[in-house]
Each structure stands twice: as C-alpha cells, then as structure tokens.
Amino acid sequence: MKLTKRYFLQMLTRLATVALLSSTASISSAQEVSAELDAWLKENALGAHAMGEENWDEIVAAAKEEGEVSVYTASGRIAKVVDHFQALYPGITLTVYDLGSVKTIEKTVREQDAGIFTADVVTTGNSGQVIHELLANNRIFNYVPAHFKDKIPEENRDPLLIRVNEAMVFFYNTETYPEGAPISNVWELTQEEFRGRVGIKDPMGSGSSLMGLAVLVQFPDEMAAAYKRLTGEDIVLGDGVPDAGYEFVRRLLANDVVIFKSGSKLADAAGAKGQDDAMIAMTSMTYISRNDDKGNVNAIISDLDPASRMVYPNFMSIGANAPNPNAAKVLIAYLLGSPDITLETKLEKPYIEGASFDLLQGLAPYHDAGSVSPRNDVPLPLGGEIWDEMVGWNVSADFMWEQGPRLRDFWLIHSSQ
C-alpha cells in the first residue's frame, strides 16, 4: 500500500495525542520529594520550606563561606558579568557553563540521573521542558529573593522566576525599504513576492526560534482571521494540516524560507548595508543592537497583523541539591539588578560600564530593546519603548510541552518536501 502524506500526517497526529496523554500522566505522577531532598530544601528554605522573609546579610555571609557558584545557561552574555559579580562579592567564584537552551536541560537531567549535582543556578528558555520536565520533577526549585517579591508581578515569578522576557520579531532592511516596513500582515511572507526572501534561525536547533513559531501556531483562530483580512477569503488548509497556525508554517516552508544556523548571522545578512533586495528576518529582537555593534540597518516591523512580537521567557532557578545554595541565591538576586533601581533611574550606554553597570548588575548585558526585566520598576532601555507599542503574544509553557514535539515533526516533514 502506498503511504500518502495525508496518511502519514494523520498517523503523526494520533501519535502526538498518545504522547500528550503519556506526558501529562508522567507530570501528574511526578515523584514526591525524597526525604534526603526535603532535608536539603528545609536547610536552605526552598520549595515547601520557603519563608516570606530572609536575612540577606546572613545569606551573603553563607555564600562567601561556600566560595563559589556555577550556572548552567542558555545565554553566553552572562559571562560578561563574571568580573563584576566577583568584585561585588569578593570570595565567591562564578563559573559559567554556556550550553545553549537544549543542552542546558539535557546536561541538568543527565547529571542528576547519574547522581551528580553541579548546577547551582539553571537559566534557560524552552518553557515547556523547563516547567514540565525540570520543575515538575523536582530537578529545579523556584527562588524569588524576598526583597524583590513586591517588585515582580506574580506572572513573572510563579511558578518560576523569569530572568528576562525576550521576543521574536521581524526585521526589514531600511535601505531596501526606505519608505518603511514592506508588509503589514504576517501572511504576506508566504506569498510569491517573498519567495526565498524570508530568513529564520533553524527551530530544530534553537529553542527561542521554535517558541517564536509556536506562538503563532497556538493562536489558529486569530491567524485564520488575519489571513481573511489580507485576502478577503477563508483560508484553505493543506492536505492533513489541522489549522491555520500549522498552515502558516507549511506555507512559509513552501515559500523557500532560508534557514540559518546562527541568529546573529541572520540579523547581519538581513541588515547589511548596500542591498537592493534584502530578506525579512524572523529573529530575536535583541539583535537590533547589532545596528550599533555591526553597522546593520535593520528596523523592527512594529505594526504587524495579527501580532508583532512573539514573547518567550528565560527562567532562572536553583538546581536540586545545589552544592552552593546560598551563593545561588546571591547570583539570582544579582541577575535581577540592584534594588536601588527605580523607574526614574537614569541609565546610560554603554550599560555594561560604570555607574549603569553597578545599578543594572546582571541585567546589564540584557538591557537592550529586545529584553524586558521581570521587575516592574526597571526603566526600558533606549529604543526599548517600541516593546510597549507592539501587539504581543506570549508563548504558553503548556502548549510547548503538549505541541512542541508535534510542531518539530511537522517542520521536519514539510521542510523535506
């Protein structure tokens, strides 16, 4: 019997449903905290033993006695704060493991399964796995410094503290399009005019890129309505495609989207000067800073139907049985910035130098137009005002956990057509 693509996609849907039921069952039946782990949590006031108040001076003193702290991170920019952190907290050595989002989770799971507990702080995106695989299975624990709790809205600290919110957006080259953004509806990217002229970082190797796509896929009704506003017609789904969200992904691939291994190289390719026919880049908003660093001429498409920014969180937490839990608490507080910051605080570029660095602390490398602090009292960076002007959708950790594997498979199937 000849297996058609429709048959294969139907089987994929059934398998995804089975996988969803299995994963949901595994979450609901996650192991209880062991007596040994519970003792560690109690000793360090974490998990069910977390207290509303803290003696911060005692925590810092205990951290200095521990003498070191390690962080597993999906962001290499944390390495930029090592010297500053160590100068602010002499006696604590900070070791940064720059692993990327996928390997951060893999290394944490693999080591803990082998009884190895090295990670003090774990910070990464990949919201579905972080919430449902790490947090739900007691591999990491939430920690919010008491002196920041009132400055961080609940949605940014529960069930897990957000280090920064970031977003996927669309860039266009201002020399190629001097009169402004060339599109006003995301479905235009699937039309013939933009065949081979849209770039994206490979979502099979990038958690942020996959989450950006997932944000669009998780709102199929809104995507279908946007298509009708553009064309005046109801959308017709491809063979075996379940809804308008997945149909957008299928058409994007069918329109010869250009896949990059590096987000920075994608931003540079789209924004290089002297181009008559530059591509549109779906990439991390943070790369707009490369206009200053690399001389790019990118601009953000800020008014796009149905959404201009696809927001995803980067979490931070304390690893189970962390060997330096007090130093982990100090590092997490440092990554949130100084308590002395207010909305009236004047911060100046370069943020990673001088007085601005001393105030922003671990936020300094991320104080750009593409990142937003979880705190409600940190002013937006220069150029970051556009964040509040754009319609934004947020990725759902539940959607990523339930549909992420299906979306990956869908991408692989249709990218091979």
CSV table of C-alpha atoms in Angstrom, one decimal:
chain,number,residue,atom,x,y,z
A,1,MET,CA,0.0,0.0,0.0
A,2,LYS,CA,1.3,3.5,-0.9
A,3,LEU,CA,1.6,5.8,2.1
A,4,THR,CA,0.4,9.2,1.2
A,5,LYS,CA,1.5,12.4,3.1
A,6,ARG,CA,-2.1,12.8,4.3
A,7,TYR,CA,-2.0,9.3,5.9
A,8,PHE,CA,1.4,10.0,7.4
A,9,LEU,CA,0.2,13.3,8.9
A,10,GLN,CA,-2.9,11.6,10.3
A,11,MET,CA,-0.7,9.0,12.0
A,12,LEU,CA,1.5,11.8,13.3
A,13,THR,CA,-1.5,13.4,14.9
A,14,ARG,CA,-2.5,10.2,16.6
A,15,LEU,CA,1.0,9.6,17.9
A,16,ALA,CA,1.2,13.2,19.2
A,17,THR,CA,-2.1,12.6,21.0
A,18,VAL,CA,-0.7,9.5,22.6
A,19,ALA,CA,2.5,11.3,23.5
A,20,LEU,CA,0.5,14.1,25.1
A,21,LEU,CA,-1.5,11.7,27.2
A,22,SER,CA,1.7,9.9,28.3
A,23,SER,CA,3.5,13.2,29.1
A,24,THR,CA,0.5,14.5,31.0
A,25,ALA,CA,0.4,11.3,33.0
A,26,SER,CA,4.1,11.5,33.8
A,27,ILE,CA,3.7,15.1,35.1
A,28,SER,CA,0.8,14.2,37.3
A,29,SER,CA,2.6,11.2,38.7
A,30,ALA,CA,6.0,13.0,39.3
A,31,GLN,CA,7.9,11.6,42.2
A,32,GLU,CA,7.4,13.1,45.6
A,33,VAL,CA,10.3,14.9,47.2
A,34,SER,CA,12.6,12.3,48.7
A,35,ALA,CA,13.4,12.6,52.4
A,36,GLU,CA,17.0,13.5,51.6
A,37,LEU,CA,16.0,16.2,49.1
A,38,ASP,CA,13.4,17.5,51.6
A,39,ALA,CA,16.1,17.8,54.2
A,40,TRP,CA,18.2,19.9,51.8
A,41,LEU,CA,15.2,22.1,51.0
A,42,LYS,CA,14.4,22.6,54.6
A,43,GLU,CA,18.0,23.5,55.4
A,44,ASN,CA,18.0,26.1,52.6
A,45,ALA,CA,14.5,27.4,53.0
A,46,LEU,CA,13.5,26.3,49.5
A,47,GLY,CA,10.5,24.6,48.0
A,48,ALA,CA,7.7,23.9,50.5
A,49,HIS,CA,10.1,25.3,53.2
A,50,ALA,CA,10.5,28.8,51.6
A,51,MET,CA,10.0,31.6,54.0
A,52,GLY,CA,8.4,35.0,53.4
A,53,GLU,CA,11.3,36.9,55.0
A,54,GLU,CA,15.1,36.5,54.7
A,55,ASN,CA,18.2,37.8,56.5
A,56,TRP,CA,20.1,38.9,53.4
A,57,ASP,CA,23.3,39.6,55.3
A,58,GLU,CA,23.3,36.1,56.6
A,59,ILE,CA,22.7,34.7,53.1
A,60,VAL,CA,25.6,36.7,51.7
A,61,ALA,CA,27.9,35.6,54.5
A,62,ALA,CA,27.0,32.0,54.0
A,63,ALA,CA,27.5,32.4,50.2
A,64,LYS,CA,31.0,33.7,50.8
A,65,GLU,CA,31.7,30.7,53.0
A,66,GLU,CA,30.6,28.4,50.1
A,67,GLY,CA,33.1,30.4,48.0
A,68,GLU,CA,31.8,29.5,44.5
A,69,VAL,CA,28.7,29.3,42.3
A,70,SER,CA,28.1,27.7,39.0
A,71,VAL,CA,25.4,28.5,36.4
A,72,TYR,CA,24.1,26.4,33.5
A,73,THR,CA,22.9,28.9,31.0
A,74,ALA,CA,21.5,29.2,27.5
A,75,SER,CA,23.0,32.7,27.2
A,76,GLY,CA,26.6,33.4,26.7
A,77,ARG,CA,26.1,37.0,27.8
A,78,ILE,CA,26.2,36.0,31.5
A,79,ALA,CA,29.9,35.5,31.0
A,80,LYS,CA,30.2,39.3,30.6
A,81,VAL,CA,29.3,39.8,34.3
A,82,VAL,CA,31.8,37.4,35.9
A,83,ASP,CA,34.4,40.0,36.9
A,84,HIS,CA,31.7,42.5,38.1
A,85,PHE,CA,30.0,39.9,40.2
A,86,GLN,CA,33.2,38.7,41.8
A,87,ALA,CA,34.2,42.3,42.5
A,88,LEU,CA,30.9,42.9,44.2
A,89,TYR,CA,31.0,39.7,46.1
A,90,PRO,CA,34.7,39.0,46.8
A,91,GLY,CA,35.4,35.4,47.8
A,92,ILE,CA,32.7,33.9,45.5
A,93,THR,CA,34.0,32.5,42.2
A,94,LEU,CA,31.4,32.4,39.4
A,95,THR,CA,31.7,29.7,36.8
A,96,VAL,CA,29.5,30.0,33.7
A,97,TYR,CA,28.6,27.0,31.6
A,98,ASP,CA,27.4,28.4,28.3
A,99,LEU,CA,25.4,25.4,26.9
A,100,GLY,CA,22.5,26.7,24.8
A,101,SER,CA,18.9,26.1,25.7
A,102,VAL,CA,18.7,22.4,24.6
A,103,LYS,CA,22.0,21.3,26.2
A,104,THR,CA,21.3,23.2,29.4
A,105,ILE,CA,18.3,21.0,30.0
A,106,GLU,CA,20.0,17.8,28.7
A,107,LYS,CA,23.0,18.3,31.0
A,108,THR,CA,20.9,19.0,34.0
A,109,VAL,CA,18.8,15.9,33.5
A,110,ARG,CA,21.7,13.6,32.6
A,111,GLU,CA,23.9,14.6,35.5
A,112,GLN,CA,21.1,14.4,38.1
A,113,ASP,CA,20.1,11.0,36.9
A,114,ALA,CA,23.7,9.9,37.5
A,115,GLY,CA,23.7,11.4,41.0
A,116,ILE,CA,25.8,14.4,40.0
A,117,PHE,CA,24.7,17.8,41.3
A,118,THR,CA,26.9,20.6,39.9
A,119,ALA,CA,24.5,23.2,38.8
A,120,ASP,CA,23.7,25.9,41.4
A,121,VAL,CA,21.7,28.1,39.1
A,122,VAL,CA,19.9,26.9,35.9
A,123,THR,CA,18.7,29.6,33.5
A,124,THR,CA,17.2,28.9,30.1
A,125,GLY,CA,14.1,29.2,27.9
A,126,ASN,CA,12.4,26.2,26.4
A,127,SER,CA,9.4,26.9,28.6
A,128,GLY,CA,7.6,23.6,28.1
A,129,GLN,CA,10.6,21.4,29.2
A,130,VAL,CA,11.6,23.8,32.0
A,131,ILE,CA,8.2,23.8,33.6
A,132,HIS,CA,7.1,20.2,32.9
A,133,GLU,CA,10.3,18.3,32.9
A,134,LEU,CA,12.6,20.1,35.3
A,135,LEU,CA,10.3,22.0,37.7
A,136,ALA,CA,7.5,19.3,37.9
A,137,ASN,CA,10.1,16.6,38.6
A,138,ASN,CA,12.0,18.4,41.3
A,139,ARG,CA,15.1,18.9,39.3
A,140,ILE,CA,15.0,22.7,39.9
A,141,PHE,CA,13.3,24.9,42.5
A,142,ASN,CA,11.9,28.3,42.3
A,143,TYR,CA,13.6,31.1,44.3
A,144,VAL,CA,12.5,34.7,44.5
A,145,PRO,CA,14.6,36.9,46.7
A,146,ALA,CA,12.3,38.3,49.4
A,147,HIS,CA,13.4,41.9,48.8
A,148,PHE,CA,12.3,41.7,45.1
A,149,LYS,CA,9.0,39.9,45.5
A,150,ASP,CA,6.9,43.1,45.6
A,151,LYS,CA,8.7,44.4,42.5
A,152,ILE,CA,8.0,41.4,40.4
A,153,PRO,CA,4.4,40.7,39.2
A,154,GLU,CA,3.1,37.2,40.0
A,155,GLU,CA,3.1,36.1,36.4
A,156,ASN,CA,6.8,36.7,36.3
A,157,ARG,CA,7.7,34.8,39.4
A,158,ASP,CA,5.1,32.0,39.6
A,159,PRO,CA,5.5,29.1,39.0
A,160,LEU,CA,9.1,30.0,38.2
A,161,LEU,CA,11.1,33.3,38.3
A,162,ILE,CA,11.7,34.9,34.9
A,163,ARG,CA,15.2,36.3,34.4
A,164,VAL,CA,14.2,38.3,31.3
A,165,ASN,CA,11.4,38.2,28.8
A,166,GLU,CA,12.6,38.3,25.1
A,167,ALA,CA,10.7,38.2,21.8
A,168,MET,CA,11.0,37.0,18.3
A,169,VAL,CA,10.1,39.8,15.8
A,170,PHE,CA,10.5,40.6,12.1
A,171,PHE,CA,13.4,42.8,10.8
A,172,TYR,CA,13.5,44.6,7.5
A,173,ASN,CA,16.4,46.5,5.8
A,174,THR,CA,15.8,50.2,5.8
A,175,GLU,CA,18.0,50.7,2.7
A,176,THR,CA,16.0,48.2,0.7
A,177,TYR,CA,12.7,49.6,2.1
A,178,PRO,CA,13.4,53.3,2.8
A,179,GLU,CA,9.7,54.1,2.9
A,180,GLY,CA,9.0,51.7,5.8
A,181,ALA,CA,8.0,48.2,6.5
A,182,PRO,CA,7.3,46.2,3.3
A,183,ILE,CA,4.5,44.1,4.9
A,184,SER,CA,1.6,44.7,7.3
A,185,ASN,CA,0.3,41.2,7.6
A,186,VAL,CA,2.4,38.1,8.5
A,187,TRP,CA,0.7,36.0,5.8
A,188,GLU,CA,2.4,38.2,3.2
A,189,LEU,CA,5.6,36.3,4.0
A,190,THR,CA,4.1,33.2,2.4
A,191,GLN,CA,3.3,35.0,-0.9
A,192,GLU,CA,5.3,34.8,-4.1
A,193,GLU,CA,6.9,38.2,-3.7
A,194,PHE,CA,8.8,37.0,-0.7
A,195,ARG,CA,9.8,33.5,-2.0
A,196,GLY,CA,13.3,32.8,-0.8
A,197,ARG,CA,13.4,36.2,0.9
A,198,VAL,CA,12.5,35.3,4.5
A,199,GLY,CA,15.1,34.0,6.9
A,200,ILE,CA,14.7,32.2,10.3
A,201,LYS,CA,17.2,30.5,12.6
A,202,ASP,CA,16.7,26.8,12.5
A,203,PRO,CA,13.9,26.0,15.0
A,204,MET,CA,15.3,22.4,15.2
A,205,GLY,CA,18.4,23.7,17.0
A,206,SER,CA,17.0,26.9,18.6
A,207,GLY,CA,14.6,26.9,21.5
A,208,SER,CA,13.8,30.6,21.0
A,209,SER,CA,13.1,30.1,17.3
A,210,LEU,CA,10.8,27.2,18.0
A,211,MET,CA,9.0,29.1,20.6
A,212,GLY,CA,8.5,32.0,18.2
A,213,LEU,CA,6.9,29.8,15.7
A,214,ALA,CA,4.8,28.1,18.4
A,215,VAL,CA,3.4,31.4,19.5
A,216,LEU,CA,1.8,31.8,16.0
A,217,VAL,CA,0.7,28.2,15.9
A,218,GLN,CA,-1.0,28.4,19.3
A,219,PHE,CA,-3.5,31.0,18.1
A,220,PRO,CA,-5.0,29.4,15.0
A,221,ASP,CA,-8.3,31.3,15.0
A,222,GLU,CA,-6.5,34.7,15.1
A,223,MET,CA,-4.2,33.5,12.3
A,224,ALA,CA,-7.2,32.5,10.2
A,225,ALA,CA,-8.8,35.9,10.8
A,226,ALA,CA,-5.6,37.7,9.8
A,227,TYR,CA,-5.5,35.7,6.6
A,228,LYS,CA,-9.1,36.7,5.7
A,229,ARG,CA,-8.3,40.4,6.5
A,230,LEU,CA,-5.4,40.2,4.0
A,231,THR,CA,-7.1,38.2,1.2
A,232,GLY,CA,-10.8,38.6,1.8
A,233,GLU,CA,-11.2,34.8,1.7
A,234,ASP,CA,-11.3,32.0,4.2
A,235,ILE,CA,-8.1,30.1,4.5
A,236,VAL,CA,-7.9,26.7,2.7
A,237,LEU,CA,-5.8,24.2,4.7
A,238,GLY,CA,-3.3,21.9,3.0
A,239,ASP,CA,-3.6,18.2,2.9
A,240,GLY,CA,-3.6,16.9,6.5
A,241,VAL,CA,-2.9,20.3,8.1
A,242,PRO,CA,-5.0,20.8,11.3
A,243,ASP,CA,-5.5,24.5,11.5
A,244,ALA,CA,-4.3,28.0,10.3
A,245,GLY,CA,-1.4,28.1,12.7
A,246,TYR,CA,0.2,25.0,11.2
A,247,GLU,CA,-0.8,26.1,7.7
A,248,PHE,CA,1.3,29.3,8.2
A,249,VAL,CA,4.3,27.1,8.9
A,250,ARG,CA,3.6,24.9,5.9
A,251,ARG,CA,3.3,27.8,3.6
A,252,LEU,CA,6.4,29.5,5.0
A,253,LEU,CA,8.4,26.4,4.2
A,254,ALA,CA,6.8,26.0,0.8
A,255,ASN,CA,7.9,29.6,0.0
A,256,ASP,CA,11.5,28.6,0.4
A,257,VAL,CA,12.3,30.2,3.8
A,258,VAL,CA,16.0,30.5,4.3
A,259,ILE,CA,17.2,28.6,7.4
A,260,PHE,CA,20.2,29.9,9.3
A,261,LYS,CA,22.3,28.2,12.0
A,262,SER,CA,23.1,31.4,13.7
A,263,GLY,CA,20.7,34.2,14.8
A,264,SER,CA,23.4,36.8,14.7
A,265,LYS,CA,24.4,35.9,11.1
A,266,LEU,CA,20.7,36.0,10.1
A,267,ALA,CA,20.4,39.5,11.5
A,268,ASP,CA,23.6,40.6,9.8
A,269,ALA,CA,22.5,39.1,6.4
A,270,ALA,CA,19.2,40.9,6.6
A,271,GLY,CA,20.6,44.2,7.8
A,272,ALA,CA,23.8,44.6,5.8
A,273,LYS,CA,24.1,47.9,4.0
A,274,GLY,CA,24.1,48.2,0.2
A,275,GLN,CA,21.4,45.6,-0.5
A,276,ASP,CA,18.6,46.2,-3.1
A,277,ASP,CA,16.7,43.0,-2.2
A,278,ALA,CA,17.4,42.2,1.4
A,279,MET,CA,15.4,39.4,3.1
A,280,ILE,CA,13.0,39.8,6.0
A,281,ALA,CA,14.4,38.1,9.2
A,282,MET,CA,12.3,36.4,11.8
A,283,THR,CA,14.7,36.6,14.7
A,284,SER,CA,15.3,37.6,18.3
A,285,MET,CA,14.5,41.3,18.9
A,286,THR,CA,17.8,41.6,20.9
A,287,TYR,CA,19.8,41.5,17.6
A,288,ILE,CA,18.6,45.0,16.8
A,289,SER,CA,21.6,46.1,19.0
A,290,ARG,CA,23.8,44.9,16.1
A,291,ASN,CA,22.8,48.1,14.3
A,292,ASP,CA,25.2,49.8,16.7
A,293,ASP,CA,27.7,47.0,17.0
A,294,LYS,CA,27.9,45.8,13.4
A,295,GLY,CA,26.6,48.7,11.4
A,296,ASN,CA,23.4,47.0,10.3
A,297,VAL,CA,20.4,48.9,9.1
A,298,ASN,CA,17.6,46.7,10.4
A,299,ALA,CA,14.3,48.0,11.7
A,300,ILE,CA,11.6,46.2,13.5
A,301,ILE,CA,8.2,45.7,11.9
A,302,SER,CA,6.2,47.1,14.8
A,303,ASP,CA,2.6,47.1,13.4
A,304,LEU,CA,2.0,43.6,12.0
A,305,ASP,CA,-1.3,41.8,11.8
A,306,PRO,CA,-2.1,39.8,13.9
A,307,ALA,CA,1.0,40.2,16.2
A,308,SER,CA,4.3,41.9,16.0
A,309,ARG,CA,6.2,40.2,18.8
A,310,MET,CA,6.2,36.6,20.0
A,311,VAL,CA,7.3,36.7,23.6
A,312,TYR,CA,9.1,33.9,25.4
A,313,PRO,CA,10.6,33.8,28.9
A,314,ASN,CA,14.0,32.9,30.1
A,315,PHE,CA,13.7,31.4,33.6
A,316,MET,CA,16.2,31.0,36.4
A,317,SER,CA,16.1,28.7,39.3
A,318,ILE,CA,18.2,26.8,41.8
A,319,GLY,CA,19.2,23.2,40.9
A,320,ALA,CA,18.2,20.4,43.1
A,321,ASN,CA,20.8,19.6,45.7
A,322,ALA,CA,22.9,22.5,44.5
A,323,PRO,CA,26.2,22.4,46.3
A,324,ASN,CA,26.2,26.2,46.9
A,325,PRO,CA,22.6,27.2,47.5
A,326,ASN,CA,23.3,30.5,49.3
A,327,ALA,CA,25.7,31.6,46.5
A,328,ALA,CA,22.9,30.6,44.1
A,329,LYS,CA,20.5,32.9,45.9
A,330,VAL,CA,23.0,35.7,45.7
A,331,LEU,CA,23.6,35.2,42.0
A,332,ILE,CA,19.9,35.2,41.2
A,333,ALA,CA,19.4,38.4,43.1
A,334,TYR,CA,22.4,39.9,41.2
A,335,LEU,CA,20.9,38.9,37.9
A,336,LEU,CA,17.7,40.9,38.8
A,337,GLY,CA,19.8,44.1,39.2
A,338,SER,CA,20.2,46.4,42.2
A,339,PRO,CA,17.3,47.1,44.5
A,340,ASP,CA,18.1,50.8,44.2
A,341,ILE,CA,16.8,51.0,40.6
A,342,THR,CA,13.5,52.8,40.1
A,343,LEU,CA,11.6,53.9,37.0
A,344,GLU,CA,13.2,57.3,37.3
A,345,THR,CA,16.7,55.9,37.4
A,346,LYS,CA,18.8,57.4,34.6
A,347,LEU,CA,20.9,54.7,32.8
A,348,GLU,CA,23.3,55.5,30.1
A,349,LYS,CA,25.0,53.5,27.3
A,350,PRO,CA,27.2,51.5,27.4
A,351,TYR,CA,25.2,49.8,30.1
A,352,ILE,CA,27.9,47.4,30.9
A,353,GLU,CA,30.3,50.0,32.1
A,354,GLY,CA,30.5,52.4,35.0
A,355,ALA,CA,27.6,53.6,37.2
A,356,SER,CA,24.9,52.0,34.9
A,357,PHE,CA,26.6,48.6,35.3
A,358,ASP,CA,26.7,49.0,39.1
A,359,LEU,CA,23.0,49.6,39.1
A,360,LEU,CA,21.9,47.1,36.5
A,361,GLN,CA,24.3,44.4,37.6
A,362,GLY,CA,23.4,41.1,36.0
A,363,LEU,CA,20.7,42.8,33.9
A,364,ALA,CA,23.4,45.0,32.2
A,365,PRO,CA,24.1,42.6,29.2
A,366,TYR,CA,20.4,42.3,28.6
A,367,HIS,CA,19.4,45.9,28.9
A,368,ASP,CA,18.5,46.4,25.2
A,369,ALA,CA,15.5,46.8,23.0
A,370,GLY,CA,14.8,43.1,22.9
A,371,SER,CA,14.8,42.2,26.5
A,372,VAL,CA,12.5,43.2,29.4
A,373,SER,CA,13.2,42.8,33.1
A,374,PRO,CA,10.6,40.8,35.1
A,375,ARG,CA,10.7,43.7,37.6
A,376,ASN,CA,8.1,46.5,37.3
A,377,ASP,CA,10.5,49.2,38.5
A,378,VAL,CA,13.2,48.9,35.8
A,379,PRO,CA,13.1,51.6,33.1
A,380,LEU,CA,13.1,50.4,29.5
A,381,PRO,CA,16.4,50.8,27.6
A,382,LEU,CA,16.9,53.5,24.9
A,383,GLY,CA,14.9,52.2,21.9
A,384,GLY,CA,13.0,49.7,24.0
A,385,GLU,CA,9.9,51.9,24.1
A,386,ILE,CA,8.8,50.1,21.0
A,387,TRP,CA,8.1,47.0,23.1
A,388,ASP,CA,5.0,48.5,24.6
A,389,GLU,CA,3.8,49.8,21.3
A,390,MET,CA,3.7,46.4,19.6
A,391,VAL,CA,0.9,43.8,19.9
A,392,GLY,CA,2.5,40.8,21.6
A,393,TRP,CA,1.5,37.2,22.1
A,394,ASN,CA,3.2,35.1,24.8
A,395,VAL,CA,4.2,31.5,24.4
A,396,SER,CA,2.4,29.0,26.6
A,397,ALA,CA,4.6,26.5,28.5
A,398,ASP,CA,1.7,24.0,28.4
A,399,PHE,CA,1.3,24.5,24.6
A,400,MET,CA,5.1,24.0,24.1
A,401,TRP,CA,5.0,20.8,26.2
A,402,GLU,CA,1.9,19.4,24.5
A,403,GLN,CA,2.5,20.6,20.9
A,404,GLY,CA,6.3,21.3,20.7
A,405,PRO,CA,7.2,17.8,19.6
A,406,ARG,CA,4.4,17.8,17.1
A,407,LEU,CA,5.5,21.2,15.7
A,408,ARG,CA,9.0,19.9,15.4
A,409,ASP,CA,7.9,16.8,13.4
A,410,PHE,CA,5.6,19.0,11.3
A,411,TRP,CA,8.5,21.2,10.4
A,412,LEU,CA,10.8,18.3,9.5
A,413,ILE,CA,8.1,16.7,7.3
A,414,HIS,CA,7.3,19.8,5.3
A,415,SER,CA,10.9,21.1,5.1
A,416,SER,CA,11.8,17.9,3.2
A,417,GLN,CA,9.1,18.4,0.6
